[in-house]
Amino acid sequence: MRFTGSFTRAMLLASAAAFISVPAMAQDAPQDQASEGAANDDIIVTAQKREQALQDVPLAISAIGAERIEQMQVNDTRDLSGLAPNVTITQGTVSLSSAVVAIRGISTPASETFGLDTANGVYVDGIYIARSGASGLDVTDLARVEILRGPQGTLFGRNTTGGAISFVSREPDRDFGIRGEVGIGNHNAWNGRISVDTGELADVLRATFSYAHRQRDGYIDNILEPRDSHDPGARRTDSFRAAIRADLGDTGYIRYIFDWSRSRGNPTAFQLTNVATGAARPPISIDGQLVVQTQQAPVAPFLAGVTFLNPACAALAAPTRVYRDTICLNTNGDAEDEIWGHNLQVQNDFGPFAIKMTMGYRSWNSSYVGSDLDGMGSFTSPLFSNATLFNGMPEALLQFIPSIPAAFRPFIAASPVPTTTADLFNTSNDRRHDQFSTEVEISGDTDNLDWIVGGFYFFEKGSEYNPQTSGFVLDTNNIFLGNFGALGPSFVAANPARYRLVVTPAVLDYTTTAESTAFYGQFTLYPGGRDSGLSLTAGARYTWDNKAIIRLQNGAAPLATPETGRRDFSKFTWNLIARYEFNPDISVYARAATGYRSGGFNASDPAAPGSSTIPSFNGETVTSYELGLKTELFDRHLTFNVAAYRNSYDDLAVLVPVLTGAGTFQTRIINAGKVNYTGIEADFNARFNSNFSIDGSIGYVDVNFVRFVAGQPVNPANPIVDIASVAHIGYVAPFTANIGANLAFPLNWGDAEVRFRVSYSHEDGGYSFSNTISSPFNDALLGDDRDTVDAQIVVDHMPVAGGDVRFMLWAKNLTNSHDFTRGIDFGPLGYAGGYYAEPRSFGATLGFSF
C-alpha cells in the first residue's frame, strides 16, 4: 500500500463527517425525510433471494437507488467503479462492452477468451451474464444496483468467488406515463432517452417500453484518422427495452423482459510505454533456486532504424509513460457489440410456500477489425527469412558457406535485404456467444424459519475467430555468432541489417460449450423467535460443470485434424452465518462461506504431445471468513457499516503472457496455487438535516501469495519452482476510498428542489500481471494511483405543463487526471503499453416525466 496525502485526507474526511459532527445531526435532522437514503427510509434489496431491508442483510452489500444512478450518470457497469469499497472496474481491451471487475482484490479476466469464466458474477434481473466481454452492457430503467462483496457460492452459485453485481430494473408503473431525457456534452456528445408506461390494462397487465441513444466523438486524436467520430474512444450506442407484467390475482405475476443494445465505435487507444533492448535476462535466484526468465526481443534498437510511413508517427512511437492525447494508430477499425436477451419470470405465492421460475436466453456478438496493439503507425523495416539471411554479405565471406554455389555468390552479395511494411502487433476478432439458463426457487417462512431451495441449469456456446499478425524482432548477429564459429565476428561486421522482423500471421479459431447444473438450499433459523435478535443461517449448493472445446486453427493454416478438449468439474459449496441484533439499529454478524470458479481451457495452448487433446486448467476455490457490524445511530441519521474478512484461495487462476508455438502473442491462464486476501471495509451515510448529507466508503485489502508453483527451473529435470515470494495479483487496488457531499434545497415552486453533489474517489494503482519473470515490464506497468472528482447540479421536480422537469449539469473527472489504469506486457515480443482513464467529461441534460 502506498500512503499519500490524498489517502490521509480521505480517511480524515470520512471519520470527521461520520463521527465528529454526529451531535449536530442528532439535534437538527428532521424526522420526515423521504429522499433516497434519508432517515427512516429502508432500502430494500434481494441479495438473499427475498426482499429485506439493506441493514438486515448479514452480508457486505452496497445498494445504489434509481435517483442516485440517474444523478451520477451510471450508463453501464464500468460507471460503478469506486462507488463501493474494494470495488474497481476498468475497460477491457477491445470489446466495447467488456469490463474488468475486481471485488475485494479478485478480478474478472482482462482476457476476453471463452476459456476462462468470470470471478465476479454480473446479473441482470436474475439472469447471469456469463462472459466478461459482455458484462459492461448498457443499462436502462434501473430501480437499483446491488453490489455483493465476498463469495456468493450458495444462492448465486459458481463464478462469484469475488462477489456479484446485480442490476434490478424497475417494474412497469400502474399509471400511464412518459419520461424522457436529452443531453449534450463535450467531445460532441449527445444522448436521448424515452420511456413509456402503458399503465394498467384490463386491471392485470402493464408494460414499459424504453429506447435510448448516446454517442460521442473520440477523446484521443489519431492523426491517421481524419474523422473525429472514429478516433479512439468514439462510441455510438442504441438500446431498447420492453417489460410486460401480468398479475396473477393478488398472489403472483408473470413478467417478460426483452433488452437489446448495440454499440459501435473505436476502442480506447493502446499507448506504447516500454520497449526492450534485447539484453540478456539471466536466471534469477528465488529462495536459492535458479529460475529461467523470459527473454525479450530487441525492440528499442530495431525501432531506431525503421522508417515510418508517416514521418509524424516517428515521434509518437517513442515509448513514454506520459499520457498522450495525440497518437498514431494505423489500424483502429470499428468495433461493434450487439447484446440482446429474453427474460421470463413466473412467481406465485401459494401461502405455505412460493415458487419462482426465471428463464433467460442471451446472445452477444462482438467484432472488431484491425486493432493496433503496439501504439504506433506502420513502418518499413528489414524482413527476416532463412533464404535471404546472407543477402548483402561480401563474396569473400560467402565462399565459406558450402550450401551457396559459386555462381550464386555475386547475385546474393548484390541483393539487398528485403523489407516489409508492417507493425508489431495487429489483431482482429469475431466472437459469437449464446446462453440459456433457467432457475426454479421454492421458498417459505414460518414464525422462526426462512427457507429457500432451488435448482439451476445453464448452457452456453461461444466461438472466436481471431486473426492476428505479430512482428518478432530478431537479432541476426546472434545467428552468426552462434553458428559460424570463427567466421561469426566477420559476418557480424559485414551484416547489412542486424535487426530484422519476423512477420507471423496466425489465426485462432475455436468453439467452446459449457453446461452447468446445480441444486441449492438455504435456511435461516430464529431460535427464540423473530424478535429474539438471534438468527442462524446455513446454506449449501452442489454444482456439476461440463466443458468442451474444439479448435480448427491455431497458426498460419487450418488443422488437418481438429483438436479437442473435454473436462468435468464439480464442487460442493456452503455458507454459514450467525447474526445478532442488539436492537433494531445495531447488529453484528459472522460468516464463513466457500465459493468456486470452474476451470477451463487455454484456447491457444498446444495439444498434448502425441495427441489432439487440448489440456485444461483447474477450477479455483475460496474459503472466506467475515465479521461485520451494521448500525443506524442517532435516530437513524447515521448509517455506519464495517466488515473485516479473510479469503483463502486455492488454484487461483491468473494470466501470464506467452509466445505461442505459432509465433504469436497470447495470454495463458495458470493456477497460482494458494493466495490469502485479508481486508477491511466500511461505508457510511451521515444525514445532518433535510438539506445536507455526506456518504462514503473506505476499503483495504492485503494480498499474500502462499504458494505459486510457476517458475521454470534452469535444469528441466528439476521440479517447477515456487515463486510466491516475488508474485503479485493483477488488478488489485489495495486501498479504495470515496466520499460525497450532498446539498438539497426546496424552491418555492411546487415540489421543485435543487440538489448539489460533489464526490471524491481514490483507487490505488494495481499490477496487470503476476510477476516480472514472465512479464518483464510488470513493475513498470504498475497502475497510477487514481484520484477523481465528480460533480452534479440538479434542479428537479419543476412543475411544467402538468409534469415534472429536471435539469442537470454534470462533470466527471473534474481535475482531468490522466491515470494509467491497466497494462499489457507482450513478454518475449519485447514491448509493453496500456490504457489510460478517460479525460474530463461534462454536459447538461434535460429530463421530463408526465
PDB file of N, CA and C in Angstrom, residues 140 180-184 190-194 211-215 237-239 846:
ATOM      1  N   THR A 140     -30.686   0.431 -18.692  1.00  0.00           N
ATOM      2  CA  THR A 140     -31.699   1.480 -18.659  1.00  0.00           C
ATOM      3  C   THR A 140     -32.821   1.070 -17.726  1.00  0.00           C
ATOM      4  N   GLY A 180     -38.561  11.054 -20.197  1.00  0.00           N
ATOM      5  CA  GLY A 180     -37.500  11.100 -21.182  1.00  0.00           C
ATOM      6  C   GLY A 180     -36.376  12.010 -20.752  1.00  0.00           C
ATOM      7  N   GLU A 181     -35.347  12.053 -21.579  1.00  0.00           N
ATOM      8  CA  GLU A 181     -34.176  12.866 -21.279  1.00  0.00           C
ATOM      9  C   GLU A 181     -33.424  13.147 -22.564  1.00  0.00           C
ATOM     10  N   VAL A 182     -32.897  14.344 -22.692  1.00  0.00           N
ATOM     11  CA  VAL A 182     -31.982  14.699 -23.767  1.00  0.00           C
ATOM     12  C   VAL A 182     -30.779  15.379 -23.127  1.00  0.00           C
ATOM     13  N   GLY A 183     -29.623  15.216 -23.747  1.00  0.00           N
ATOM     14  CA  GLY A 183     -28.428  15.799 -23.161  1.00  0.00           C
ATOM     15  C   GLY A 183     -27.349  16.046 -24.181  1.00  0.00           C
ATOM     16  N   ILE A 184     -26.427  16.921 -23.830  1.00  0.00           N
ATOM     17  CA  ILE A 184     -25.264  17.207 -24.660  1.00  0.00           C
ATOM     18  C   ILE A 184     -24.030  17.227 -23.758  1.00  0.00           C
ATOM     19  N   TRP A 190     -23.939  13.586 -27.377  1.00  0.00           N
ATOM     20  CA  TRP A 190     -25.352  13.866 -27.162  1.00  0.00           C
ATOM     21  C   TRP A 190     -26.069  12.556 -26.874  1.00  0.00           C
ATOM     22  N   ASN A 191     -27.151  12.652 -26.169  1.00  0.00           N
ATOM     23  CA  ASN A 191     -27.902  11.454 -25.811  1.00  0.00           C
ATOM     24  C   ASN A 191     -29.384  11.776 -25.732  1.00  0.00           C
ATOM     25  N   GLY A 192     -30.177  10.743 -25.873  1.00  0.00           N
ATOM     26  CA  GLY A 192     -31.627  10.867 -25.736  1.00  0.00           C
ATOM     27  C   GLY A 192     -32.205   9.573 -25.210  1.00  0.00           C
ATOM     28  N   ARG A 193     -33.261   9.688 -24.444  1.00  0.00           N
ATOM     29  CA  ARG A 193     -33.894   8.501 -23.875  1.00  0.00           C
ATOM     30  C   ARG A 193     -35.371   8.785 -23.682  1.00  0.00           C
ATOM     31  N   ILE A 194     -36.207   7.805 -23.982  1.00  0.00           N
ATOM     32  CA  ILE A 194     -37.636   7.945 -23.750  1.00  0.00           C
ATOM     33  C   ILE A 194     -38.184   6.623 -23.247  1.00  0.00           C
ATOM     34  N   TYR A 211     -36.396   3.371 -25.086  1.00  0.00           N
ATOM     35  CA  TYR A 211     -35.353   3.443 -26.124  1.00  0.00           C
ATOM     36  C   TYR A 211     -34.358   4.519 -25.712  1.00  0.00           C
ATOM     37  N   ALA A 212     -33.072   4.252 -25.941  1.00  0.00           N
ATOM     38  CA  ALA A 212     -32.040   5.231 -25.588  1.00  0.00           C
ATOM     39  C   ALA A 212     -30.967   5.251 -26.657  1.00  0.00           C
ATOM     40  N   HIS A 213     -30.411   6.417 -26.870  1.00  0.00           N
ATOM     41  CA  HIS A 213     -29.277   6.589 -27.782  1.00  0.00           C
ATOM     42  C   HIS A 213     -28.271   7.510 -27.129  1.00  0.00           C
ATOM     43  N   ARG A 214     -27.000   7.167 -27.239  1.00  0.00           N
ATOM     44  CA  ARG A 214     -25.938   8.078 -26.807  1.00  0.00           C
ATOM     45  C   ARG A 214     -24.732   7.900 -27.716  1.00  0.00           C
ATOM     46  N   GLN A 215     -24.035   8.993 -27.938  1.00  0.00           N
ATOM     47  CA  GLN A 215     -22.867   8.933 -28.784  1.00  0.00           C
ATOM     48  C   GLN A 215     -21.914  10.066 -28.434  1.00  0.00           C
ATOM     49  N   THR A 237     -24.176   4.230 -29.235  1.00  0.00           N
ATOM     50  CA  THR A 237     -24.911   3.129 -28.615  1.00  0.00           C
ATOM     51  C   THR A 237     -26.405   3.368 -28.728  1.00  0.00           C
ATOM     52  N   ASP A 238     -27.101   2.338 -29.144  1.00  0.00           N
ATOM     53  CA  ASP A 238     -28.567   2.331 -29.148  1.00  0.00           C
ATOM     54  C   ASP A 238     -29.032   1.160 -28.291  1.00  0.00           C
ATOM     55  N   SER A 239     -30.088   1.386 -27.539  1.00  0.00           N
ATOM     56  CA  SER A 239     -30.623   0.306 -26.714  1.00  0.00           C
ATOM     57  C   SER A 239     -32.137   0.411 -26.646  1.00  0.00           C
ATOM     58  N   LEU A 846     -31.596  17.472 -19.857  1.00  0.00           N
ATOM     59  CA  LEU A 846     -32.942  17.965 -19.558  1.00  0.00           C
ATOM     60  C   LEU A 846     -33.866  16.767 -19.561  1.00  0.00           C
TER      61      LEU A 846
END
